[in-house]
CSV table of C-alpha atoms and ligand atoms in Angstrom, one decimal:
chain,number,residue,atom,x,y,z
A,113,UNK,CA,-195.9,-177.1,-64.8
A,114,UNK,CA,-193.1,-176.6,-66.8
A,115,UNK,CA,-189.3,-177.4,-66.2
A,116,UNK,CA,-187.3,-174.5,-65.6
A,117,UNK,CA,-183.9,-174.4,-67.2
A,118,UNK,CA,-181.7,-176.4,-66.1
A,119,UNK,CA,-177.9,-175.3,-66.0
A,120,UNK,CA,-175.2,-178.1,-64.4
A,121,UNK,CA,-172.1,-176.5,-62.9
A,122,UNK,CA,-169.4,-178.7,-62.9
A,123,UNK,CA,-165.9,-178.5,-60.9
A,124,UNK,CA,-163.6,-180.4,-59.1
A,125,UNK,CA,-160.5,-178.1,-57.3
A,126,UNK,CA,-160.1,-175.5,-55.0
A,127,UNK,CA,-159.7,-172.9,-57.0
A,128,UNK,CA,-162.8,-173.7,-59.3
A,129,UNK,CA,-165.1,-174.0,-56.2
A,130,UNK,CA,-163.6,-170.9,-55.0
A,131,UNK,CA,-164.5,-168.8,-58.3
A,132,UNK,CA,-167.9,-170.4,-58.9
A,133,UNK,CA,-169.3,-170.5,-55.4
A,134,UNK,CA,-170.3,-166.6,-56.1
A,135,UNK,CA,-171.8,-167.9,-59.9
A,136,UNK,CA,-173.9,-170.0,-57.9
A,137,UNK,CA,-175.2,-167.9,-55.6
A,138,UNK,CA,-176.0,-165.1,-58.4
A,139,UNK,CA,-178.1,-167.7,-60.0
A,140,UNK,CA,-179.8,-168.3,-57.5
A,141,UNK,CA,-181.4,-165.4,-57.4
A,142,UNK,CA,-183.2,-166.0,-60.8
A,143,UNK,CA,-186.4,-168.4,-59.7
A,144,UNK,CA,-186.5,-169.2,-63.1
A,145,UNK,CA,-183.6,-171.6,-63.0
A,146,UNK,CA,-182.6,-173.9,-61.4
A,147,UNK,CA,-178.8,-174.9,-61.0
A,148,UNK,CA,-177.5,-177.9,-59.9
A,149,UNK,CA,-173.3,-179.0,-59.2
A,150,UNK,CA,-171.6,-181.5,-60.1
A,151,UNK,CA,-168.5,-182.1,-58.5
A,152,UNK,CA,-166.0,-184.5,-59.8
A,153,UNK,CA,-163.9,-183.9,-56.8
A,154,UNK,CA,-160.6,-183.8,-58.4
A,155,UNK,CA,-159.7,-182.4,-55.7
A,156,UNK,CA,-161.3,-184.4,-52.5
A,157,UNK,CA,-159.9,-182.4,-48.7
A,158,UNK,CA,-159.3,-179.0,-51.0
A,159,UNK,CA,-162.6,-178.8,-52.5
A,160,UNK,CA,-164.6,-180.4,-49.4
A,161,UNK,CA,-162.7,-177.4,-47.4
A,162,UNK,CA,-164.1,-174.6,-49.8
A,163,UNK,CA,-168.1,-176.4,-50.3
A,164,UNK,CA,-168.3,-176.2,-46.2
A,165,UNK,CA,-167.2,-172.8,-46.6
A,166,UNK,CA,-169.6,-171.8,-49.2
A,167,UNK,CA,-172.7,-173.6,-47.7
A,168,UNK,CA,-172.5,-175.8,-51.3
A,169,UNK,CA,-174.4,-179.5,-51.4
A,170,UNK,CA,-173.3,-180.5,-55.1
A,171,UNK,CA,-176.0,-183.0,-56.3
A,172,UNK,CA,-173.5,-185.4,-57.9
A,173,UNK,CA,-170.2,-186.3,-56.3
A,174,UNK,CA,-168.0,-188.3,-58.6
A,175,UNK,CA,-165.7,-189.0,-55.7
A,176,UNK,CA,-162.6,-189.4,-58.6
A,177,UNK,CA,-159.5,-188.0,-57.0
A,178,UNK,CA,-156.7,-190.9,-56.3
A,179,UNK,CA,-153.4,-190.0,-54.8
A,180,UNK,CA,-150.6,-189.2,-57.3
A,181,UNK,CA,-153.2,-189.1,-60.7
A,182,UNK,CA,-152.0,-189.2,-64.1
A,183,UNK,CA,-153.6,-186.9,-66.5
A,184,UNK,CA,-154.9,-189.1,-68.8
A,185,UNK,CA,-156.4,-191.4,-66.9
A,186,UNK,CA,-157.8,-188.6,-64.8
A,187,UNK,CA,-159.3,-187.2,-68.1
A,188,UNK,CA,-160.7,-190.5,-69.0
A,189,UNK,CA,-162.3,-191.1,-65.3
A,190,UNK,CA,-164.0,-187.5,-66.0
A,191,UNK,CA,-165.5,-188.2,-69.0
A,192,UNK,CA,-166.9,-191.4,-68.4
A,193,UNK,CA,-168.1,-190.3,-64.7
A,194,UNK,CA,-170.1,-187.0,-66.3
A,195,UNK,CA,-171.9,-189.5,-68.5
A,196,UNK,CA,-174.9,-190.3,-65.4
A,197,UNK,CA,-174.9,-186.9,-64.6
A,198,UNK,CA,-175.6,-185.1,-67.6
A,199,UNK,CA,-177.8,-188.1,-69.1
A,200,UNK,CA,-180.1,-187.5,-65.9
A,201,UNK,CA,-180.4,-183.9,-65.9
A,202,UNK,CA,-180.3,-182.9,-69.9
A,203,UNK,CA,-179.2,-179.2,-68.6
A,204,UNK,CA,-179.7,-176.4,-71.1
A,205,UNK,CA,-175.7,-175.5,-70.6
A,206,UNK,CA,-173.0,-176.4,-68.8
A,207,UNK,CA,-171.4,-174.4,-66.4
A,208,UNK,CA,-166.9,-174.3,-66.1
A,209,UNK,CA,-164.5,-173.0,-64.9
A,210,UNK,CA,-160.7,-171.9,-65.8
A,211,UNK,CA,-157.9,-174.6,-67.3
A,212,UNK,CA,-158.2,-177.3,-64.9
A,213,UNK,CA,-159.0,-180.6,-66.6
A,214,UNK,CA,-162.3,-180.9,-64.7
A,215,UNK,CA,-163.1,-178.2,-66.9
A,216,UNK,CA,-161.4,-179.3,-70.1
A,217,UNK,CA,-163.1,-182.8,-69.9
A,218,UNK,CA,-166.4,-181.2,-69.0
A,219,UNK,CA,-166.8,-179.5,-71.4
A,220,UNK,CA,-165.8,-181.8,-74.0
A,221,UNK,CA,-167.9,-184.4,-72.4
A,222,UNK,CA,-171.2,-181.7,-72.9
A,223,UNK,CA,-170.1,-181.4,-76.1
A,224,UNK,CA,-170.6,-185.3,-76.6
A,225,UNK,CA,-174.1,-184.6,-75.8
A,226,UNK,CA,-174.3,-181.5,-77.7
A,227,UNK,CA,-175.1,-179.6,-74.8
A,228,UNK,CA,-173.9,-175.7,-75.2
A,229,UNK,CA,-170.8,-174.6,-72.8
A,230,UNK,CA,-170.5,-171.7,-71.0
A,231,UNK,CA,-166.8,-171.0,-69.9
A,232,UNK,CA,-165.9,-168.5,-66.8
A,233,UNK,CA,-162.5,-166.8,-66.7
A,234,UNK,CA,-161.8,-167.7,-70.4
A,235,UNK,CA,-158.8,-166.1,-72.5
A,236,UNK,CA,-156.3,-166.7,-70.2
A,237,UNK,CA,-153.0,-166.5,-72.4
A,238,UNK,CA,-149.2,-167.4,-72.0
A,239,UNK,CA,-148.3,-168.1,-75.7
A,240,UNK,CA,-146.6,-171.5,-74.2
A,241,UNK,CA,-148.4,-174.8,-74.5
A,242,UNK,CA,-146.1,-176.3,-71.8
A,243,UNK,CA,-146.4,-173.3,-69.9
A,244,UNK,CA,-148.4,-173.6,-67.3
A,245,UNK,CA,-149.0,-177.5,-68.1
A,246,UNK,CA,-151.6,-178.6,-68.9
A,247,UNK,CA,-153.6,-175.8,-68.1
A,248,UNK,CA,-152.6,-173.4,-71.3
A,249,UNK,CA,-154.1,-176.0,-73.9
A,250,UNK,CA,-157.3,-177.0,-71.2
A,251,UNK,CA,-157.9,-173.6,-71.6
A,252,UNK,CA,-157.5,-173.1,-75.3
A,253,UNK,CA,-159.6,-176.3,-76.1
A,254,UNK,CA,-162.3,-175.2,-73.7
A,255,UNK,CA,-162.4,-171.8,-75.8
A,256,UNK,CA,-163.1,-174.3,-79.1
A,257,UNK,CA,-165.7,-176.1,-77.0
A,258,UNK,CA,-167.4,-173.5,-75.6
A,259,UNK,CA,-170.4,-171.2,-76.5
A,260,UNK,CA,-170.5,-168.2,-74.0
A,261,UNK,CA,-166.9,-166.2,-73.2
A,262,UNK,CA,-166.6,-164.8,-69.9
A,263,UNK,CA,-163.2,-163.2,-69.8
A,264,UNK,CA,-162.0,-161.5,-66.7
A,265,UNK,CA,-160.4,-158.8,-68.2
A,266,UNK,CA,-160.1,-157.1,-71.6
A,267,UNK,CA,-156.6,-158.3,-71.9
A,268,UNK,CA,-158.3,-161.9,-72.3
A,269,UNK,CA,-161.1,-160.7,-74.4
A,270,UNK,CA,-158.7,-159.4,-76.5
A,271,UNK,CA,-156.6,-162.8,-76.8
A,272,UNK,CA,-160.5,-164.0,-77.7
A,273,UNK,CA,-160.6,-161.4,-80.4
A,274,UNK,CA,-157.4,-162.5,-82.1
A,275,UNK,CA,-158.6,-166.2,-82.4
A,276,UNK,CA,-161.7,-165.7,-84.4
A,277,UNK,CA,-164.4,-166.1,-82.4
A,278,UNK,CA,-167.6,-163.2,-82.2
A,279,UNK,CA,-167.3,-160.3,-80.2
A,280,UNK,CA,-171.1,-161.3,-79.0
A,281,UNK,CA,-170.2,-164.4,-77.1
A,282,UNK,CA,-167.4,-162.8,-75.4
A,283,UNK,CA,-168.3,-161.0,-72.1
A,284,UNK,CA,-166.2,-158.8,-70.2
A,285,UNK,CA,-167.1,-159.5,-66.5
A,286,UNK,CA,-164.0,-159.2,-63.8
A,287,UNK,CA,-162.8,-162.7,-62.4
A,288,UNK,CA,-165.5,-163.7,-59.7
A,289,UNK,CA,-162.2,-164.6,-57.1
A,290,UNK,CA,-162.7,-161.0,-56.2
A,291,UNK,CA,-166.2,-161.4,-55.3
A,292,UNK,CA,-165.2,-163.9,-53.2
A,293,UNK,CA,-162.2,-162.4,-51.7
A,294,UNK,CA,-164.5,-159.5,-50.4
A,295,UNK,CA,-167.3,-161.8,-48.8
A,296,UNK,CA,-164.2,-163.6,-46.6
A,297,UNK,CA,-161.5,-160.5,-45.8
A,298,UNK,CA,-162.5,-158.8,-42.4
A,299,UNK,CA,-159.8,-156.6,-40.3
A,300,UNK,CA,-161.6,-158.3,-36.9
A,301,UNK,CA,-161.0,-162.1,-38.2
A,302,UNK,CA,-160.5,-164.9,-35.8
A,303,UNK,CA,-158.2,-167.9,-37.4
A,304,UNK,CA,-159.6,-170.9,-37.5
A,305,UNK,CA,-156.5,-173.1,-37.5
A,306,UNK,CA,-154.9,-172.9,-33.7
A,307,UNK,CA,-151.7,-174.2,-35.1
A,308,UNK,CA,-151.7,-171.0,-37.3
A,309,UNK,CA,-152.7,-168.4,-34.6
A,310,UNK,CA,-150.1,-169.5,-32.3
A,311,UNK,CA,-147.1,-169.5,-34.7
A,312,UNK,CA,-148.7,-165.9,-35.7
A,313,UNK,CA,-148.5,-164.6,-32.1
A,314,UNK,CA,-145.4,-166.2,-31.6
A,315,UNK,CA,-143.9,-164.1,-34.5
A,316,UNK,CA,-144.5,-160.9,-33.5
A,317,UNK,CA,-143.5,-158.0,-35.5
A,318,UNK,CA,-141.5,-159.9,-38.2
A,319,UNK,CA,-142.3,-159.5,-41.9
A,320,UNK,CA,-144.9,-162.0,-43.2
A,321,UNK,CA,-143.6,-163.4,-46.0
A,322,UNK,CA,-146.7,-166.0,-47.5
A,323,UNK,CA,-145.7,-168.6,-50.5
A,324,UNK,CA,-147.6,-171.3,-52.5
A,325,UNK,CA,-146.5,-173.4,-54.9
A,326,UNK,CA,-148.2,-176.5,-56.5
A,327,UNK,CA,-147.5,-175.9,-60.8
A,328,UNK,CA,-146.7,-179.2,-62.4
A,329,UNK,CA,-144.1,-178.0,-64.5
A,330,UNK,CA,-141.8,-176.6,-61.5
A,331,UNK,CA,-142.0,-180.2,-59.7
A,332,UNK,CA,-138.5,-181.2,-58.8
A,333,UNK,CA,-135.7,-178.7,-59.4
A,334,UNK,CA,-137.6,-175.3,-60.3
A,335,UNK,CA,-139.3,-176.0,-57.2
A,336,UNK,CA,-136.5,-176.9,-55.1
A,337,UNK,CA,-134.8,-173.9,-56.6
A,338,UNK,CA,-138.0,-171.4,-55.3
A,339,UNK,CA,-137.2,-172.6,-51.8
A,340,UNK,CA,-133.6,-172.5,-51.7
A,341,UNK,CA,-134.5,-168.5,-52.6
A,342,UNK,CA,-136.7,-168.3,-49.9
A,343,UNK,CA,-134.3,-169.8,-47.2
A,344,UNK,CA,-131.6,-167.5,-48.2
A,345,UNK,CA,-133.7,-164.7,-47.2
A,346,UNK,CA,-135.1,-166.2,-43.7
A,347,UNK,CA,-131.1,-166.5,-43.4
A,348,UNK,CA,-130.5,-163.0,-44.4
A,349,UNK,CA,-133.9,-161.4,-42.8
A,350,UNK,CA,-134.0,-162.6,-39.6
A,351,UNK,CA,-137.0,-160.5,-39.5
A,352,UNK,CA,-138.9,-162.5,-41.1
A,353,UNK,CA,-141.1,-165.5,-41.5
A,354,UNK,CA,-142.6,-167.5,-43.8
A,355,UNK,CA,-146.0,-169.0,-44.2
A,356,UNK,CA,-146.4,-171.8,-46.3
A,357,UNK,CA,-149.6,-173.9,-46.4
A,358,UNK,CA,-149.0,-177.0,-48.3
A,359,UNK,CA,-150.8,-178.1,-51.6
A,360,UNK,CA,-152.1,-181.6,-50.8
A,361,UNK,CA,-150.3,-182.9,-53.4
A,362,UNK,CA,-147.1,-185.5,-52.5
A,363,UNK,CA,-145.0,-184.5,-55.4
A,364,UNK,CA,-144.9,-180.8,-54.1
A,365,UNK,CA,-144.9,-182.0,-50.1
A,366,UNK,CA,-142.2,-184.3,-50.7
A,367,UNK,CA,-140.1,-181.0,-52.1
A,368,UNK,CA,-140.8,-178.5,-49.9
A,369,UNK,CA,-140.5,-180.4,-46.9
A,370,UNK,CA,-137.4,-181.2,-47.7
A,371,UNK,CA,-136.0,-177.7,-48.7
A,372,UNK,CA,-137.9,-175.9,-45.9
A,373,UNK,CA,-138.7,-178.4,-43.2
A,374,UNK,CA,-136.5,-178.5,-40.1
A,375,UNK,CA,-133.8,-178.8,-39.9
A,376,UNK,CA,-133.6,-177.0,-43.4
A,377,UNK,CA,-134.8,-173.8,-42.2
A,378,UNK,CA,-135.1,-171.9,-39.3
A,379,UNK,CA,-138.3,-173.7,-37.9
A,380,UNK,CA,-139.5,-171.3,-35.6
A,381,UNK,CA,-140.1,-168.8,-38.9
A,382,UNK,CA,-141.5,-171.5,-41.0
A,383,UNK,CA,-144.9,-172.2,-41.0
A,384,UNK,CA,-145.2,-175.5,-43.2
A,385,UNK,CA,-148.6,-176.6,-42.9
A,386,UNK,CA,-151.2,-178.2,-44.3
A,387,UNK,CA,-153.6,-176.3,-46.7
A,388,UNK,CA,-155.2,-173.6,-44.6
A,389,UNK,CA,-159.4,-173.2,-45.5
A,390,UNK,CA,-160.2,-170.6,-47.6
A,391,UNK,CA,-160.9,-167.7,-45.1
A,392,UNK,CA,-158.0,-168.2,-43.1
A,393,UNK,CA,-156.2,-168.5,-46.6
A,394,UNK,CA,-157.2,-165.1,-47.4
A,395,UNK,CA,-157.5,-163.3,-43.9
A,396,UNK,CA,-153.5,-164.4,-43.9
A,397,UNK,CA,-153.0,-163.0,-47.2
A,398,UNK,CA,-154.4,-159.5,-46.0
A,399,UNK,CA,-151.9,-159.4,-43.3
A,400,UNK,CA,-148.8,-160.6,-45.5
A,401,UNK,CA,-145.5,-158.1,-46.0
A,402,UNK,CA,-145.5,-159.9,-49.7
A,403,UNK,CA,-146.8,-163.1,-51.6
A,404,UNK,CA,-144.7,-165.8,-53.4
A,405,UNK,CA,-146.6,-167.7,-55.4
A,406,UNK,CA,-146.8,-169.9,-58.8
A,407,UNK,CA,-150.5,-170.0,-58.2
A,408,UNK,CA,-153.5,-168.6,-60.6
A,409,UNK,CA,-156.0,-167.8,-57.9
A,410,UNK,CA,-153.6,-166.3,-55.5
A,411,UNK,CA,-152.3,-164.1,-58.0
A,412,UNK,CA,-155.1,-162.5,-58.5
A,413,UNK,CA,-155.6,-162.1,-54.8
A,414,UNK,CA,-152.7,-160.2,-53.9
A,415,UNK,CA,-153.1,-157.3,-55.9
A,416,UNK,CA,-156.6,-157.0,-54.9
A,417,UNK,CA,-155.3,-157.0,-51.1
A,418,UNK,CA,-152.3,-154.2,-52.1
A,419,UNK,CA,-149.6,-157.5,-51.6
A,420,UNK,CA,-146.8,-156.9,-54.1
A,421,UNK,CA,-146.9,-160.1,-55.6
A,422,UNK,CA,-143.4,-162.3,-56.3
A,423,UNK,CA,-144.2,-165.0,-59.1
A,424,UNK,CA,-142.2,-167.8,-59.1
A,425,UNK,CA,-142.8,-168.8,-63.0
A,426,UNK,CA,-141.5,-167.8,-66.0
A,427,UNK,CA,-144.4,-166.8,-67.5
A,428,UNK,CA,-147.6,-165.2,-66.4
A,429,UNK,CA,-151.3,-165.5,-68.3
A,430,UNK,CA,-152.4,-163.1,-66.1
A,431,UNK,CA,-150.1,-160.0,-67.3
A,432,UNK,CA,-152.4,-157.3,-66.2
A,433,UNK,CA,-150.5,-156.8,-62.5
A,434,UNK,CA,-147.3,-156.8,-64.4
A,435,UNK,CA,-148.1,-154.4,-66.5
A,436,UNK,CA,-149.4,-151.8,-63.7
A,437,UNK,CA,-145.9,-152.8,-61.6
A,438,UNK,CA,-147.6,-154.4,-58.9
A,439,UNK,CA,-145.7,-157.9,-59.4
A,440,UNK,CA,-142.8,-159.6,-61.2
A,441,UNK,CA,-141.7,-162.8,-62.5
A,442,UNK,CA,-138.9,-164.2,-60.5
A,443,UNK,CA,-138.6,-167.2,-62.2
A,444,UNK,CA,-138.9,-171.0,-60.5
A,445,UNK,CA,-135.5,-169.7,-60.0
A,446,UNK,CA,-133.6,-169.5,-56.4
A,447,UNK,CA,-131.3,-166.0,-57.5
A,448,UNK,CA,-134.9,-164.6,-58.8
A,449,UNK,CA,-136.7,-164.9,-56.0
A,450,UNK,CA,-134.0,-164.0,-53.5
A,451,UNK,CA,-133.4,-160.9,-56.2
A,452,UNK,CA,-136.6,-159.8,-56.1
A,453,UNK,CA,-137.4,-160.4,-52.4
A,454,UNK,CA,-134.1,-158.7,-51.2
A,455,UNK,CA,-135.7,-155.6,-52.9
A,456,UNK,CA,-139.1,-155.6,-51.5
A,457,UNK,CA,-137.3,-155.8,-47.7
A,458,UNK,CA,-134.6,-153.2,-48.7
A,459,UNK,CA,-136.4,-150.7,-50.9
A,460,UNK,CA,-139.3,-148.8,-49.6
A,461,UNK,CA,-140.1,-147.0,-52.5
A,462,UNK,CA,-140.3,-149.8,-54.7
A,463,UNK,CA,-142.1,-151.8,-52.3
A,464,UNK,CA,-144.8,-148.6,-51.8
A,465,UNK,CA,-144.8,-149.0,-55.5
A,466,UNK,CA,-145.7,-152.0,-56.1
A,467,UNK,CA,-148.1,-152.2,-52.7
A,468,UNK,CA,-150.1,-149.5,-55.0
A,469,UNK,CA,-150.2,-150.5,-57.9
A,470,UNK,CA,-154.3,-151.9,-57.8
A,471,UNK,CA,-156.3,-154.6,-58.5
A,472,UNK,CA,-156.9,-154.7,-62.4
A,473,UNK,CA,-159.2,-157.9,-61.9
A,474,UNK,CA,-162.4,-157.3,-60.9
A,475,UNK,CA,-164.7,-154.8,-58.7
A,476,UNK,CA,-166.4,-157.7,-56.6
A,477,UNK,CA,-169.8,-157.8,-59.3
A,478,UNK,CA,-168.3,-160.4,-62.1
A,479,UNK,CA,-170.8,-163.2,-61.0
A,480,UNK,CA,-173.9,-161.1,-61.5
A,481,UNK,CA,-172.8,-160.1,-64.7
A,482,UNK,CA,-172.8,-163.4,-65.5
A,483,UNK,CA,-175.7,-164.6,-64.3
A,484,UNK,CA,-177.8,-161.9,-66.6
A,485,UNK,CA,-175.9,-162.8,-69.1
A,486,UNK,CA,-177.2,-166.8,-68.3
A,487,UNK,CA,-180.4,-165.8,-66.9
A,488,UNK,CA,-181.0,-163.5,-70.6
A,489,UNK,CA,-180.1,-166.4,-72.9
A,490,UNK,CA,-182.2,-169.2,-70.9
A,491,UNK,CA,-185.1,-166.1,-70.9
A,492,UNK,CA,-184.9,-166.0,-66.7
A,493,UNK,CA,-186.7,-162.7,-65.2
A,494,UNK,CA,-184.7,-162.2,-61.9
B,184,UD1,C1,-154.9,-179.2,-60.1
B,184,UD1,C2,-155.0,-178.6,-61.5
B,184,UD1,C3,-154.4,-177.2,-61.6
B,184,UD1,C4,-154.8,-176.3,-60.5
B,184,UD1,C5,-154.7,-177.0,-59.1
B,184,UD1,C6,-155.2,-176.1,-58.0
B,184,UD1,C7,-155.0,-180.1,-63.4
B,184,UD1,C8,-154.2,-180.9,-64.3
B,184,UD1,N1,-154.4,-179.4,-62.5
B,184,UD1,O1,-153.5,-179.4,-59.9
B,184,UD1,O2,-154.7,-176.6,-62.8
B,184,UD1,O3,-154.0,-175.1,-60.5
B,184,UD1,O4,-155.4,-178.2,-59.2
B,184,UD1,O5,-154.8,-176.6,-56.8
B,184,UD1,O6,-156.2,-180.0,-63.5
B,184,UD1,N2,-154.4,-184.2,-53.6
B,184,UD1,C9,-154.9,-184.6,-52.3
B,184,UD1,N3,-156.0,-184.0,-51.8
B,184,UD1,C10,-156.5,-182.9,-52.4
B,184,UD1,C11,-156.0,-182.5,-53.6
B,184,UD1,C12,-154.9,-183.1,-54.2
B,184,UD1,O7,-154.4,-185.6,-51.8
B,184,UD1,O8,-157.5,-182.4,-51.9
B,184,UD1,C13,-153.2,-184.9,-54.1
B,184,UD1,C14,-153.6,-186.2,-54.8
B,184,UD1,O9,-152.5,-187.1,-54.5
B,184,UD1,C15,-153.7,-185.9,-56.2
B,184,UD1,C16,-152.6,-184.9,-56.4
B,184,UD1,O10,-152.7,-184.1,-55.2
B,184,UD1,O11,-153.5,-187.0,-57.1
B,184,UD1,C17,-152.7,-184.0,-57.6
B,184,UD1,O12,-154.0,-183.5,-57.8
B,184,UD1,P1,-154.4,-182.9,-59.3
B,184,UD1,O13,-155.8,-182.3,-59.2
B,184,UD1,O14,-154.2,-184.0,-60.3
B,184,UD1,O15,-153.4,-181.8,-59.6
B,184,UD1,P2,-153.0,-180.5,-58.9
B,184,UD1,O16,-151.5,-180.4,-59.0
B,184,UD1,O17,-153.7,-180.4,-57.6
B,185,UDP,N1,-156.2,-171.2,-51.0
B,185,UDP,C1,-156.8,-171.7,-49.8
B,185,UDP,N2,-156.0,-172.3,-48.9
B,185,UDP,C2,-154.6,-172.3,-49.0
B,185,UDP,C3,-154.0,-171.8,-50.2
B,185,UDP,C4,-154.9,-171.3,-51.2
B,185,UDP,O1,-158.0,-171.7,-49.7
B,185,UDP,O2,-153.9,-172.9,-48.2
B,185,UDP,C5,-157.1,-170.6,-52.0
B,185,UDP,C6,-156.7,-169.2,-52.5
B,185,UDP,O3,-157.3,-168.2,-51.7
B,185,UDP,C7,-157.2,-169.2,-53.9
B,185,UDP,C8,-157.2,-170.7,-54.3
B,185,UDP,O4,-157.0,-171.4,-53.2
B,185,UDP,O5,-158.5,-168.8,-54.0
B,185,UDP,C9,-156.0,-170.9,-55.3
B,185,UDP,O6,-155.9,-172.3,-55.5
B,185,UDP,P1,-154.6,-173.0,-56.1
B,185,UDP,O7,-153.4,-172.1,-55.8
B,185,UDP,O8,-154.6,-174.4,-55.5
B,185,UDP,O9,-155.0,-173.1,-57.6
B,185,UDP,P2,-154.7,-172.2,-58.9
B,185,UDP,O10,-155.4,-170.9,-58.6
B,185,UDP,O11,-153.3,-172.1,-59.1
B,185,UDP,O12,-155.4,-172.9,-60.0
């Protein structure tokens, strides 16, 4: 009999499993491939939370994720651990995801091995290199390395465009978070996380105000700054509360704790936990007033839910929400966010605005347009 094509996803963080888990599942509805997973587990609790979710059993675990990594060494550990993986399974392509550096040093390390790339949510622009770091140039290096183009939106296809490469390997496709988003969102949902439902009931009618921050580049001040914002408001608002569940990571605990912990803030309307799974995540999202965020992922979500989205950055490579009004760039800035927060509570017409301003990133189909796209170049019937 002969082998069917092989194609080797490889990922590492939550967000990554989050996007691809739908990829996966639409190519598995081709018989005529097979797809296996590596995961280099980056990312160990956040990704374990998101495979349980998504029923995923990756057939190599690289296990690489040590407390407080560097990049480069990171980097290196990737490259190296992909070598047994993609020796043993010669796949036809490789399969990544976004800016992360799972991605970046997958796909260089399939280029080692001259296998072809095929990179999901490409384009992705700020114009910075340092902005968001490292993630603009993992991104732009995995455009060089990679062979098929599947940008979320046309604003990406068009960044794309302007570098050179052929309008035939670039696909326009939606960015699969929103398939994802509408397999998990449902207006009966039970949390999973008791500490969660309790501090829920407990709040009652207050506005729900959810934040996340984890970027790199706003460790230290900028970040301190975001929640010294966010605690002015609690103080000004008392109808209000705030959800925050906690990247794992102790550079961004260590901050927010701090600034938002008791006895910083009013603890009763702080919810400072630990990183919630993926369909509480979302099922809170839905029931959010608004959404703070310096996140990728999440700022993709809110629009999709109708959550006028505050982001705490400078810059955004995901413009398209701007554009239509349905967010706005505070800043990693304490008078930005307490600026642009103040309005949303005191303005119902801007907030109605923004709440309605729609979801220009995807329709919920992106990851079967780009399994045809797969299936049609490894010559897969469905
Ligand atoms: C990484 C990605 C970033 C992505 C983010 C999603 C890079 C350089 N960064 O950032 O693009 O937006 O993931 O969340 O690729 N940790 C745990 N348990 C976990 C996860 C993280 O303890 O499940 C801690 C560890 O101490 C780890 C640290 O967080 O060393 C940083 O993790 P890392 O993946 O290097 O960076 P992130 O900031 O999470
Ligand atoms: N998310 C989650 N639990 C949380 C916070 C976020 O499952 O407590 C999900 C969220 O729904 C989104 C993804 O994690 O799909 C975003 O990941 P993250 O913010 O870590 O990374 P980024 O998108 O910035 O790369």
């Amino acid at each position: 009999m002969t082998e069917r094509p092989r194609i080797l996803a490889v990922f590492g963080t939550r967000p990554e499993a989050v996007k691809l888990a739908p990829v996966i599942r639409a190519l598995s509805l081709y018989p005529g491939l097979e797809t296996r997973m590596a995961v280099t587990a980056q990312h160990r609790e956040m990704l374990d939370q998101v495979l349980t979710v998504f029923a995923l059993t990756p057939e190599y675990d690289l296990n690489l994720m040590r407390s407080g990594q560097e990049l480069p060494e990171l980097t290196a550990r990737i490259l190296r651990g992909l070598e047994p993986a993609l020796r043993a399974e010669r796949p036809r392509l490789v399969l990544v995801q976004g800016d992360t550096t799972t991605a970046f040093a997958a796909g260089l390390a399939a280029y080692y091995r001259r296998i072809p790339v095929a990179h999901v949510e490409a384009g992705l622009r700020t114009g910075d290199k340092y902005a968001p770091w490292p993630e603009e140039i993992n991104r732009r290096l995995l455009t060089v390395l990679a062979d098929w183009h599947f940008a979320p939106t046309e604003v990406a296809a068009a960044n794309l465009r302007r570098e050179g490469l052929p309008a035939g390997r670039i696909h326009v496709t939606g960015n699969t978070v929103v398939d994802a988003l509408l397999t998990a969102v449902r207006p009966d949902y039970r949390f999973c996380s008791q500490a969660l439902s309790a501090w829920l009931a407990a709040q009652g009618s207050r506005r729900l105000l959810l934040a996340t921050l984890h970027r790199r580049e706003n460790w230290g001040a900028p970040l301190a700054a975001v929640c010294r914002g966010l605690r002015e408001i609690l103080t000004e608002f008392p109808e209000t509360c705030l959800a925050l569940p906690m990247h794992r990571n102790p550079a961004v605990r260590a901050v927010l704790t701090r600034e938002l912990g008791p006895p910083a803030a009013a603890p009763e309307r702080v919810f400072l936990g630990e990183p919630l799974g993926y369909p509480d995540f979302v099922n809170l999202l839905a029931r959010a007033y608004c959404v703070v965020t310096d996140s990728g992922g999440v700022q993709e979500e809110a629009p999709s839910l109708g959550k006028p989205l505050v982001v705490a950055r400078a810059t955004t490579e995901r413009p398209e929400i701007l554009a239509r009004g349905g967010a706005v760039l505070a800043g990693a800035d304490q008078a930005g966010i307490r600026r642009e927060l103040r309005r949303l509570l005191t303005e119902p017409d801007h907030y109605a605005r923004m709440a309605g301003a729609g979801n220009p990133y995807g329709d919920g189909q992106a990851a079967g347009r780009i399994a045809a796209v797969l299936a049609a170049e490894l010559s897969a019937e469905p």
